[in-house]
Tab-separated table of C-alpha atoms and ligand atoms in Angstrom:
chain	number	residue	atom	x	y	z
K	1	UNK	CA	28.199	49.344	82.156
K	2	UNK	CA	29.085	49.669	86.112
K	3	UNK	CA	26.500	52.087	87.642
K	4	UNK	CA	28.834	55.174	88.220
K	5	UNK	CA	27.450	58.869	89.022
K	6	UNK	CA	30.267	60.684	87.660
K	7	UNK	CA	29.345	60.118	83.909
K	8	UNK	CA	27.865	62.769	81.893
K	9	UNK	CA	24.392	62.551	80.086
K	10	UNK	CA	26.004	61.660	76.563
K	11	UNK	CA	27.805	58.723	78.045
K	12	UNK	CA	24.692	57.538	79.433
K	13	UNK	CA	22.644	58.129	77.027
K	14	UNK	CA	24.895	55.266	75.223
K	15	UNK	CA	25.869	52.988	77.592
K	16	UNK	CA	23.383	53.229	80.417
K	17	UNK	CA	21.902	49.528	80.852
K	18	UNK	CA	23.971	48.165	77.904
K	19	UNK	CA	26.898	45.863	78.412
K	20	UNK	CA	28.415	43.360	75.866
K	21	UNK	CA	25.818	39.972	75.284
K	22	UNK	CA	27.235	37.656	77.500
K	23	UNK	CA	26.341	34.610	74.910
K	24	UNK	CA	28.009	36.460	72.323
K	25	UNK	CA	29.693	39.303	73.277
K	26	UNK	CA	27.368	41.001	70.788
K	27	UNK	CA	28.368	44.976	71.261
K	28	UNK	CA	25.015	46.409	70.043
K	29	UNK	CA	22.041	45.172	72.293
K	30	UNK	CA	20.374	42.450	70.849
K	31	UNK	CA	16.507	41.980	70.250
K	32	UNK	CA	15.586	39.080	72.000
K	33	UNK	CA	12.704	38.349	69.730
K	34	UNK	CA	11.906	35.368	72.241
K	35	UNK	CA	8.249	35.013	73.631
K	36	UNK	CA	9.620	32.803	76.898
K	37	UNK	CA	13.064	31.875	78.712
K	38	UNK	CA	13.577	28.642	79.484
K	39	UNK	CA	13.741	28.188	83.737
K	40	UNK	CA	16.948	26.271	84.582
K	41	UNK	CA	15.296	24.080	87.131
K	42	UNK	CA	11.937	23.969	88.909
K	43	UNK	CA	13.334	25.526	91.910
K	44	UNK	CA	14.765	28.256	89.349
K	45	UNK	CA	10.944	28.302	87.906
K	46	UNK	CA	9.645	28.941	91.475
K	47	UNK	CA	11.999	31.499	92.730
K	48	UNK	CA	11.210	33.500	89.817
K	49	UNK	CA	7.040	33.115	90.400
K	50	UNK	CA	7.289	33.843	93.688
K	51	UNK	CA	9.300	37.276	93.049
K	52	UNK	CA	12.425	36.059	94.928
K	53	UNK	CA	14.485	36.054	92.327
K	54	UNK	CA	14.914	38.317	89.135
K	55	UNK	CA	15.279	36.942	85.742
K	56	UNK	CA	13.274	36.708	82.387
K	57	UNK	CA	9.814	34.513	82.773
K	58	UNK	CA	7.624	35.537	79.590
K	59	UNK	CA	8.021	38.703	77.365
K	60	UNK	CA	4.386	40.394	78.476
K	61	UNK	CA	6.561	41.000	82.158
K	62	UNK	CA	9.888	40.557	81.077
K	63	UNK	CA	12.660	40.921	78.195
K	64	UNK	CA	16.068	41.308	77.865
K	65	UNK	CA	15.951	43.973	75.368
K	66	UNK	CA	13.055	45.720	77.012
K	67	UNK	CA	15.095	45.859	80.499
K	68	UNK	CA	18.223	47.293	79.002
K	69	UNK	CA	15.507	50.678	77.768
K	70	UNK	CA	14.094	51.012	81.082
K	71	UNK	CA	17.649	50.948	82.937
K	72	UNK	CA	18.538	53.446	80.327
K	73	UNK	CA	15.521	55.815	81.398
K	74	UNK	CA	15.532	55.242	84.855
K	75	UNK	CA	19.284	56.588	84.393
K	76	UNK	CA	18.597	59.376	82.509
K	77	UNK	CA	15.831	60.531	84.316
K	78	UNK	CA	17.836	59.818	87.924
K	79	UNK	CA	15.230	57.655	89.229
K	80	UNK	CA	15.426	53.869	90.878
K	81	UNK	CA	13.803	51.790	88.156
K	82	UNK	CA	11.097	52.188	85.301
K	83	UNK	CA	9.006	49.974	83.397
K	84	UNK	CA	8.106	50.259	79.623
K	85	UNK	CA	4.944	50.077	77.950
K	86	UNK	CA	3.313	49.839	74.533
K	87	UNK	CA	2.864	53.464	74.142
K	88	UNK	CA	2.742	56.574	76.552
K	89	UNK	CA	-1.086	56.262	77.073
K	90	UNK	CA	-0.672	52.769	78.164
K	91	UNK	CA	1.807	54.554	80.254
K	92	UNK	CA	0.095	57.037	81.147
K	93	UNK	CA	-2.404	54.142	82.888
K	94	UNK	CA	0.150	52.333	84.396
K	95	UNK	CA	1.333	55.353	85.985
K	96	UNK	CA	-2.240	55.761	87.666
K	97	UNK	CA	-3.387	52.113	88.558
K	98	UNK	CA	-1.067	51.255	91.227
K	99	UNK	CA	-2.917	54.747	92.786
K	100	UNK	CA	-6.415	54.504	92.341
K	101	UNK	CA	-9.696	52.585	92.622
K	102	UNK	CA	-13.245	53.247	91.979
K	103	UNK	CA	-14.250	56.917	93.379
K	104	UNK	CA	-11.099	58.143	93.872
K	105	UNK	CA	-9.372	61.321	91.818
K	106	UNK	CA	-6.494	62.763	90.660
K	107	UNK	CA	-5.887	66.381	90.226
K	108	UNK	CA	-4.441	67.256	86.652
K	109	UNK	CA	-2.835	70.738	84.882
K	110	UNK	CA	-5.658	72.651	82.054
K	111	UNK	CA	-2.398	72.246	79.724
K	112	UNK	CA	-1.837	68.334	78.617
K	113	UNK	CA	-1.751	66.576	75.285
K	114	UNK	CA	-5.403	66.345	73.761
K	115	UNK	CA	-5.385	62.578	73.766
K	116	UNK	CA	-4.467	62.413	77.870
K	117	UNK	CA	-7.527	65.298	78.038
K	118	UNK	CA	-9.810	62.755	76.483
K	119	UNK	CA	-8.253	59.957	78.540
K	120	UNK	CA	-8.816	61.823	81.345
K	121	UNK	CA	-11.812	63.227	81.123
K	122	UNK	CA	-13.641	60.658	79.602
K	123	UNK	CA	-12.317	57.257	79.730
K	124	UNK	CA	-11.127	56.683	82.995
K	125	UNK	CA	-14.685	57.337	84.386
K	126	UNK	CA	-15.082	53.877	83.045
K	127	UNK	CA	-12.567	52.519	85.767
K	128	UNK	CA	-14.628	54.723	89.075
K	129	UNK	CA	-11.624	57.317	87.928
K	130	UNK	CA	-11.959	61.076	88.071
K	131	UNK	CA	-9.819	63.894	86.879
K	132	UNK	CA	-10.400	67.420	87.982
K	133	UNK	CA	-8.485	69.845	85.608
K	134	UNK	CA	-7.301	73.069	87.521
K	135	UNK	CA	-5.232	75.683	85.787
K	136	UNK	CA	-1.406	75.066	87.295
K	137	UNK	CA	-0.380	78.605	87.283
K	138	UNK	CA	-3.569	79.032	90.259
K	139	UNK	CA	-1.230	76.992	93.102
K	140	UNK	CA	-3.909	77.877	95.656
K	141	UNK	CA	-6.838	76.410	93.458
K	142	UNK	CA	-4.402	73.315	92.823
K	143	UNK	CA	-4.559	72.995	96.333
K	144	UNK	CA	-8.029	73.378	97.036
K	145	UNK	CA	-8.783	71.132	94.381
K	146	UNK	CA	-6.796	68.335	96.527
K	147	UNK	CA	-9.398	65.702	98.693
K	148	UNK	CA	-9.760	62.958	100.872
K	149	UNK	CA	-9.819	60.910	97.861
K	150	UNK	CA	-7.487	62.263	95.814
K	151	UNK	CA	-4.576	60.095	94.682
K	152	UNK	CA	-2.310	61.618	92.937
K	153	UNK	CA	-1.651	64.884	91.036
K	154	UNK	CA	-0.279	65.208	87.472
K	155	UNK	CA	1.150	67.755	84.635
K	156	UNK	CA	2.925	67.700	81.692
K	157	UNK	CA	7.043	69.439	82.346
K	158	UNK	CA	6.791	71.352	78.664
K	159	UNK	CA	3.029	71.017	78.237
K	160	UNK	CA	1.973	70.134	74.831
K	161	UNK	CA	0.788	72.014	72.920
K	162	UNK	CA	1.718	75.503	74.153
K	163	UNK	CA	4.724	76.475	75.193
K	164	UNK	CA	3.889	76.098	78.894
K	165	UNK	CA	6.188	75.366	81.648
K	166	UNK	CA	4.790	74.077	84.873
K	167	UNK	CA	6.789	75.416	87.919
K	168	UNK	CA	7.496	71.646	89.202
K	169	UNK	CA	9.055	73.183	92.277
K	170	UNK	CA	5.787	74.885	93.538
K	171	UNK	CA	3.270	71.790	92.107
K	172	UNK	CA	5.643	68.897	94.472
K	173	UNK	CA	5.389	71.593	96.853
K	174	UNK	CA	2.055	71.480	97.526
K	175	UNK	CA	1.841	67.139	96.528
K	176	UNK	CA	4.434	66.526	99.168
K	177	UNK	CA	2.083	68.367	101.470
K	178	UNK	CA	-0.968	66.816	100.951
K	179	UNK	CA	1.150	63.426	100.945
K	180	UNK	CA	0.356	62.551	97.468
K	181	UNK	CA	2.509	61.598	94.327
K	182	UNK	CA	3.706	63.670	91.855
K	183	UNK	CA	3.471	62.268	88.446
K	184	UNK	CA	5.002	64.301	85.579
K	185	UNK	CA	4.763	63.550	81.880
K	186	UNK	CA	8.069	64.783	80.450
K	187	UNK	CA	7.407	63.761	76.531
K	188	UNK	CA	8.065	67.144	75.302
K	189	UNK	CA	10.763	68.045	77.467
K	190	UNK	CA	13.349	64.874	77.781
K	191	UNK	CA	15.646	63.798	79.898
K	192	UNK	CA	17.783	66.025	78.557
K	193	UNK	CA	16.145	68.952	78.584
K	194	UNK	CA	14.808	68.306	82.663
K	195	UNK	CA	15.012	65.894	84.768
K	196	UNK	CA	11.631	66.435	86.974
K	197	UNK	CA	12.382	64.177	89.802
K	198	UNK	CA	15.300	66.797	90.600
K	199	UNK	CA	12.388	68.938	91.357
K	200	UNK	CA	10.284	66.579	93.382
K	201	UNK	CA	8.754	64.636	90.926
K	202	UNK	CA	7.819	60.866	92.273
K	203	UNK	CA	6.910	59.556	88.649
K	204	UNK	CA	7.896	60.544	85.007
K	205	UNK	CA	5.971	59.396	82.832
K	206	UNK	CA	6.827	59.561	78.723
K	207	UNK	CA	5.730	58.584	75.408
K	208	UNK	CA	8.897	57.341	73.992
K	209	UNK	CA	7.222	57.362	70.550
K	210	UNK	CA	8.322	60.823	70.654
K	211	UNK	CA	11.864	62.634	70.535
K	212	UNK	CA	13.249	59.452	72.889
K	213	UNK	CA	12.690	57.807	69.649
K	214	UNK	CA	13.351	60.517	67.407
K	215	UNK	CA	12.702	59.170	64.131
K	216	UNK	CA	9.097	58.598	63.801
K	217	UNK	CA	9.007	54.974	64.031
K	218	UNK	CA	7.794	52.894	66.760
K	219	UNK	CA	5.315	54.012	69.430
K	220	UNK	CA	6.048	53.323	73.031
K	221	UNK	CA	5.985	54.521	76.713
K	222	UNK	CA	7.880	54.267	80.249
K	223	UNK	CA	6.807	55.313	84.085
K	224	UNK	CA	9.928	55.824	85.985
K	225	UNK	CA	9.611	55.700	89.739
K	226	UNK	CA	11.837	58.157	91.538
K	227	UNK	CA	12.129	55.546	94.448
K	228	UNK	CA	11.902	58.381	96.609
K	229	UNK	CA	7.929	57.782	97.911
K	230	UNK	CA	6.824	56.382	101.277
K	231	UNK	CA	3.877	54.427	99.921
K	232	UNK	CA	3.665	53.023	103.738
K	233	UNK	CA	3.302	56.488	105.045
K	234	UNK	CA	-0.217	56.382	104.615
K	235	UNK	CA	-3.270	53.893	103.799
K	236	UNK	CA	-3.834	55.741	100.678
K	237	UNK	CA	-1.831	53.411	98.407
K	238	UNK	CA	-2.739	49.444	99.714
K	239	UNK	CA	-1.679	48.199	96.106
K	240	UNK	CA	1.910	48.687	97.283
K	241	UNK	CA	1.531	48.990	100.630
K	242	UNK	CA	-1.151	45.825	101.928
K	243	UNK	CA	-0.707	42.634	101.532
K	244	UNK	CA	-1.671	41.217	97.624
K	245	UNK	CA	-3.237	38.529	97.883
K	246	UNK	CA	-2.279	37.160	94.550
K	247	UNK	CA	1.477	37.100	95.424
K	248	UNK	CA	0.879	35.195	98.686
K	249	UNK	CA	0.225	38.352	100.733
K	250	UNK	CA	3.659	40.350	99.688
K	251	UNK	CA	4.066	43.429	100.236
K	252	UNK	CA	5.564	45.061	97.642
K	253	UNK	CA	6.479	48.334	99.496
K	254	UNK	CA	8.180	46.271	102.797
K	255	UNK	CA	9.623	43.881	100.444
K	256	UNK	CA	11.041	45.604	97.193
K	257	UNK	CA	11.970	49.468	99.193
K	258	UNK	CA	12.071	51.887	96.375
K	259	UNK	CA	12.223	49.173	93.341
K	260	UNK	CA	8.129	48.907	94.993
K	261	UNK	CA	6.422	50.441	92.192
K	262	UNK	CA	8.780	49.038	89.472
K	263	UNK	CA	8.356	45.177	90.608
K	264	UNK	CA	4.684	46.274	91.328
K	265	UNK	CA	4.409	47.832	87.341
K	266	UNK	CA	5.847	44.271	85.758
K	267	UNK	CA	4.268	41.493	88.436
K	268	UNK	CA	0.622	43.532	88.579
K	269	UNK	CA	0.480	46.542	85.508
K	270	UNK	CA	2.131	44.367	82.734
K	271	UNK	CA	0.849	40.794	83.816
K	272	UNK	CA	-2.724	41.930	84.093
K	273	UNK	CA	-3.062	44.574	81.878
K	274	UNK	CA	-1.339	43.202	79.327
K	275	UNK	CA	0.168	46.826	77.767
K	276	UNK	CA	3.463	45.396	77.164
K	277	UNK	CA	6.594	47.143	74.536
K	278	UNK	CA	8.006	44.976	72.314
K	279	UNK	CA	11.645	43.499	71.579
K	280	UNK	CA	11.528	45.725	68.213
K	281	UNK	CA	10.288	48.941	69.677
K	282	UNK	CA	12.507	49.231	72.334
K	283	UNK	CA	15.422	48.180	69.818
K	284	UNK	CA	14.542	51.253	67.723
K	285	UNK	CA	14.187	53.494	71.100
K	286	UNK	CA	17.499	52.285	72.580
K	287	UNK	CA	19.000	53.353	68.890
K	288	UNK	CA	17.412	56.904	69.353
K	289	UNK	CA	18.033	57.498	72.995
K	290	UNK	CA	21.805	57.314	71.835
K	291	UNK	CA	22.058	60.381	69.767
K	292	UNK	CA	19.028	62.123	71.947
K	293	UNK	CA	21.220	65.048	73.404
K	294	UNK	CA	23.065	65.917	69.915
K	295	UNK	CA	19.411	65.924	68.293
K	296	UNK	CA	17.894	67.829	71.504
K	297	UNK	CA	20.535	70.623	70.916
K	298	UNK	CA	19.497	71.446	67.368
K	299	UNK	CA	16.067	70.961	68.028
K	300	UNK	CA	16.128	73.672	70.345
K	301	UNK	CA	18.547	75.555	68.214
K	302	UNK	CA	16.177	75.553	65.376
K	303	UNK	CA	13.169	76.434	67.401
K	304	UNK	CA	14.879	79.245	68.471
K	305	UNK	CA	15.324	80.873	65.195
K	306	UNK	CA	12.184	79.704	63.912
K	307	UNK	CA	9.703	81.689	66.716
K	308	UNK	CA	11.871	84.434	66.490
K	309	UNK	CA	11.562	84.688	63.301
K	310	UNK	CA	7.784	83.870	63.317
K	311	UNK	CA	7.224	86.321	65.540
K	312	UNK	CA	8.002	89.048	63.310
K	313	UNK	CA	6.006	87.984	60.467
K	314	UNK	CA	3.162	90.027	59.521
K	315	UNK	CA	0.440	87.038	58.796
K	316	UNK	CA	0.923	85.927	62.681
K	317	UNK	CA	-0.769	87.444	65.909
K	318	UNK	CA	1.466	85.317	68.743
K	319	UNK	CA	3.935	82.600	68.884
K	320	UNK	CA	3.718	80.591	72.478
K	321	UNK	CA	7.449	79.720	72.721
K	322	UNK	CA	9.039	79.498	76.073
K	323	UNK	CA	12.727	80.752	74.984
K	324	UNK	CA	10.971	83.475	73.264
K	325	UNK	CA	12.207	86.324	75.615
K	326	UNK	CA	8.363	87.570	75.125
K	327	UNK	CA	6.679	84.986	76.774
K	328	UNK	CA	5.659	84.869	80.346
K	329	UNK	CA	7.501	81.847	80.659
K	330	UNK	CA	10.606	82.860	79.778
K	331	UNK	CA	12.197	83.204	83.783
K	332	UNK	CA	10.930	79.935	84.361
K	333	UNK	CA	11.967	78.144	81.708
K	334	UNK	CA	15.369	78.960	82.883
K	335	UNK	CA	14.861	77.380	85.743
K	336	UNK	CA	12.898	74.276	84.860
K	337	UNK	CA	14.837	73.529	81.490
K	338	UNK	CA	17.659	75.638	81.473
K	339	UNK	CA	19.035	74.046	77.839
K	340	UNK	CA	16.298	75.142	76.686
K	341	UNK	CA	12.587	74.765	76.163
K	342	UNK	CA	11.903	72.232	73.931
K	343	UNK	CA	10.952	72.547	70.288
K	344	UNK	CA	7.327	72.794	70.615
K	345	UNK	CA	5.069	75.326	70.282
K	346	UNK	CA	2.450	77.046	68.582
K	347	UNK	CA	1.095	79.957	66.438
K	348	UNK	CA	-2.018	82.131	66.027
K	349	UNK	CA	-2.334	83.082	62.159
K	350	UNK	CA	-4.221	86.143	61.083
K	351	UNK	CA	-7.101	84.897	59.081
K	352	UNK	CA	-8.212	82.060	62.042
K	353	UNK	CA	-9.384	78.196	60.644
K	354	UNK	CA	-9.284	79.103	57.181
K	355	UNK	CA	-5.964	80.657	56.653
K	356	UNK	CA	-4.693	77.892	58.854
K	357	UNK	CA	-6.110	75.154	56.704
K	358	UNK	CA	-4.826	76.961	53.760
K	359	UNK	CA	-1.444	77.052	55.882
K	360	UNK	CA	-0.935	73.547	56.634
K	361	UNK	CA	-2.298	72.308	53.126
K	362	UNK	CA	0.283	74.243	51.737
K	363	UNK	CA	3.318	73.395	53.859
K	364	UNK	CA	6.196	71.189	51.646
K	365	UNK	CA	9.084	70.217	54.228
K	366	UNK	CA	7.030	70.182	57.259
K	367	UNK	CA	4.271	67.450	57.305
K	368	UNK	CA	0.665	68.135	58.345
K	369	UNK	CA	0.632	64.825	61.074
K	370	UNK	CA	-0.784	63.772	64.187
K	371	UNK	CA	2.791	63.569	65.723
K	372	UNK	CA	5.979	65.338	67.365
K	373	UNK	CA	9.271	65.139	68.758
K	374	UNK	CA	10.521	63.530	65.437
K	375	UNK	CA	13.798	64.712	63.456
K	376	UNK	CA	11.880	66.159	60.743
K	377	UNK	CA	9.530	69.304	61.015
K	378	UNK	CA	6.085	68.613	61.455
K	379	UNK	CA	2.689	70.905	62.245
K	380	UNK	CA	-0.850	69.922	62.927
K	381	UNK	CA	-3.725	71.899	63.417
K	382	UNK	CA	-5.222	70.698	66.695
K	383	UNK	CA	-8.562	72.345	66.707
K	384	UNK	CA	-9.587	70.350	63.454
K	385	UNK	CA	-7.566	67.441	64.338
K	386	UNK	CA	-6.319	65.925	67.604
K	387	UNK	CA	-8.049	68.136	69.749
K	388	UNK	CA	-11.241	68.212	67.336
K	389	UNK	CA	-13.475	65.965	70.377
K	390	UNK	CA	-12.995	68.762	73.035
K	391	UNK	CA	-15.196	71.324	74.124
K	392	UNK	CA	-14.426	75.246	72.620
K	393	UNK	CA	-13.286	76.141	76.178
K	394	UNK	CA	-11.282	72.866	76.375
K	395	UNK	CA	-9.283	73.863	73.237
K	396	UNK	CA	-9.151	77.203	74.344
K	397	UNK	CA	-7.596	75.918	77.816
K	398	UNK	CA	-5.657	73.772	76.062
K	399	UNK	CA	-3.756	76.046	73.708
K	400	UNK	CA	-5.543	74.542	70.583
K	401	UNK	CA	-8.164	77.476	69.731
K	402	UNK	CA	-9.523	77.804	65.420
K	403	UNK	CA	-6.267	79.945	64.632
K	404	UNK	CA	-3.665	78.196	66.366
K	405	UNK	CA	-1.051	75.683	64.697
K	406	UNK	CA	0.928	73.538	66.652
K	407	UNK	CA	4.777	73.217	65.573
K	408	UNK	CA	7.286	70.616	66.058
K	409	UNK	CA	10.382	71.846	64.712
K	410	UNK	CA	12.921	69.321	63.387
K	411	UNK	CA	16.537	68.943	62.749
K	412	UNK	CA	16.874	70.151	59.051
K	413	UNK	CA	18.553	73.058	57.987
K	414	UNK	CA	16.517	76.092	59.838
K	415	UNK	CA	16.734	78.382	56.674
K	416	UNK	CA	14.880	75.787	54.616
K	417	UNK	CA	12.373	75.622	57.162
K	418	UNK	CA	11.715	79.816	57.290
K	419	UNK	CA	11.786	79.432	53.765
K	420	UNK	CA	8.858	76.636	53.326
K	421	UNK	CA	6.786	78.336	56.096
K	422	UNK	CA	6.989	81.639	54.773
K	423	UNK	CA	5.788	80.542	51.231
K	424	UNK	CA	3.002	78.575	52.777
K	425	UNK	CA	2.524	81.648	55.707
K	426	UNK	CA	1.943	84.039	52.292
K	427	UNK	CA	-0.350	81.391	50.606
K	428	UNK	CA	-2.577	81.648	53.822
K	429	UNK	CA	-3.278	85.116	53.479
K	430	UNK	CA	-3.911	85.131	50.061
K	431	UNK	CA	-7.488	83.194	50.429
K	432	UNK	CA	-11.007	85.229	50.789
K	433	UNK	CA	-11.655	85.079	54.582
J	501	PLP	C1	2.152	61.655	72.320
J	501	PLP	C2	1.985	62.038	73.721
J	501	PLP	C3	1.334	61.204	74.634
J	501	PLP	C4	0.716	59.896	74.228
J	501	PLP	O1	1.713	59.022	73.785
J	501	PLP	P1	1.436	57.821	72.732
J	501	PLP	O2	2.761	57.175	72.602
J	501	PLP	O3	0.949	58.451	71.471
J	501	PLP	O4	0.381	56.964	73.373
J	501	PLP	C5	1.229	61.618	75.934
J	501	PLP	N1	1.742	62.790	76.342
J	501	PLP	C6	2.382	63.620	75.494
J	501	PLP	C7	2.926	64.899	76.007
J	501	PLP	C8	2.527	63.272	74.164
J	501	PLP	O5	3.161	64.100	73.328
């Protein structure tokens, strides 16, 4: 489809990066279950080495089916390009390596995903990485948390699990500032929910696996570069700025403008580290992504009348749900995702671990899983689960305490869904505490 502004977010959702096969005219895009692409001539073969010319090489940089996703995102999300990855961890690290080396930091929101907590906080020390966690709502101890070596500063849009909306207009406030990146993980929100390079954002980072998906399938991830950066503007950033030595001393900022990151994500992130999506996955992604705003609308629709009805039961203390017109997030969810806020969020049940064990165990439409955004209703109970390897205070911090159950409501009928949780809500209380 011709690039043009004027269409709406459900055309693009369909159409974005898609155009008939030209081999076969094919409508839907095809996978291109095809390792390597044969070079029409040694000059063809050399062009495309040396970065001068754009075209499919070898599936870890490069597919056709792969390329038509991460037009799609960049789209969606209004940035200049994107790159795709084998799942939003991987993406996650692609995001960050272009940024760092050994002893530098990056400055990163209390309120993330349990698994990015443990990436953060653990694993990247293995790289000379270092995450400092700072509470996002403190903007003054977000700045003073900011250093000569920090490289880069990163939250979640809807944080996972809470509720939580970060005010992305004060956050790329103070990274524009202190001449940093922004880098925002918008999993929970979507595209079509916000769009976070509207609000400054320089990178959006997702796990597609998630409601870009939709269906519980394949696992996946994407960067998307807002184009908007001056990597030259400072000597922070030599990976895109300096010359790389192992493209003949190219510079991928001078050379590629604001496709830098993007060209630097496929020739460096993919070819070296190797964290590449598959034909398949993105075939199942690009099916999602078509039907994403429809499923986005009920999905908020249902979480809607689910908290509200939650938070008038008698066996639960709180519900953490950013359209709930109780929560101190209310005013700036309607700023940040004015749609709405997602379909994520948690409760505290009366009765703490036990009567949440008893909850979950007892559950028959939603599924106890490690997993969210998917079009059927699904819980898990973090502090015994995903966010089982953190600290007390870490769960705490991170929404996940003993007597909290996160919810991801799906796209069934909402009164079957009040009806199963209020069975298994019942059950919970019913146990000897
Ligand atoms: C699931 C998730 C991730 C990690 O994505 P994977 O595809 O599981 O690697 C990161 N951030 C958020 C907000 C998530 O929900």
């Amino acid at each position: 489809m011709a690039k043009n502004p004027t269409y709406g977010f459900d055309t693009l959702q369909i159409h974005a990066g898609a155009r008939p096969d030209p081999a076969t005219g094919a409508r839907q895009t095809p996978i291109y279950q095809s390792t390597a692409f044969v070079f029409r001539d040694a000059d063809h073969a050399a062009a495309l080495f040396n970065l001068q010319e754009v075209g499919y090489i070898y599936s870890r940089l490069t597919n056709p089916t792969i390329a038509v996703l991460q037009e799609r995102l960049a789209t969606l999300e209004g940035g200049a390009g994107a790159v795709c990855c084998s799942s939003g961890h991987a993406a996650q690290l692609m995001a960050l390596f272009p940024l760092m080396s050994p002893g530098k930091n990056v400055v990163v929101s209390t309120r993330l995903y349990g698994g990015t907590v443990t990436q953060f906080s653990q694993t990247i020390k293995r790289f000379g990485w270092s995450a400092k966690f700072i509470d996002f709502d403190d903007t003054d101890a977000v700045k003073a948390a900011i250093d000569d070596d920090t490289r880069a500063v990163f939250c979640e849009a809807i944080a996972n699990p809470g509720g939580y909306i970060t005010d992305l207009t004060a956050i790329s406030k103070i990274s524009d500032e202190a001449g940093l990146p922004l880098i925002v993980d918008n999993t929970s929100a979507t595209p079509y929910l916000c769009r976070p390079i509207e609000f400054g954002a320089t990178l959006v980072v997702h796990s597609t696996t998630k409601y870009l998906t939709g269906n519980g399938t394949v696992t996946g991830g994407c960067v998307i570069d807002s184009g908007k950066f001056d990597w030259s503007a400072s000597d922070k950033f030599p990976s895109l700025s300096a010359p790389e030595p192992a493209y003949h001393g190219l510079k991928f900022h001078e050379t590629f403008g604001e496709l830098a990151f993007t060209f630097h994500g496929i020739a460096i992130g993919l070819r070296d580290l190797g964290m590449t999506m598959n034909p398949q996955a993105a075939h199942y992604t690009l099916m999602g992504i078509e039907t994403l705003s429809l499923r986005m609308q009920r999905h908020v629709e249902n979480a809607v009348t689910l908290a509200n009805w939650l938070e008038q039961h008698e066996a639960i203390d709180s519900v953490t749900y950013a359209g709930l017109k109780s929560s101190p997030y209310y005013k700036r969810a309607k700023k940040i995702c004015p749609i709405g806020s997602g379909a994520l969020f948690t409760i505290a049940i009366k009765g703490g671990y036990k009567a949440c064990i008893k909850f979950v165990d007892s559950l028959e439409i939603f599924s106890h899983v490690a997993n969210l955004g998917d079009s059927r209703s699904l819980v898990i109970h973090s502090a015994s689960t995903t966010h089982r390897q953190l600290e007390k205070e870490q769960q705490i911090a991170a929404g996940a305490g003993p007597e909290i159950v996160r919810i991801s409501v799906g796209i069934e009928d909402a009164n079957d869904l009040i009806a199963d949780l209020d069975q298994a809500l019942k059950k919970s209380q019913s146990i000897k505490l």
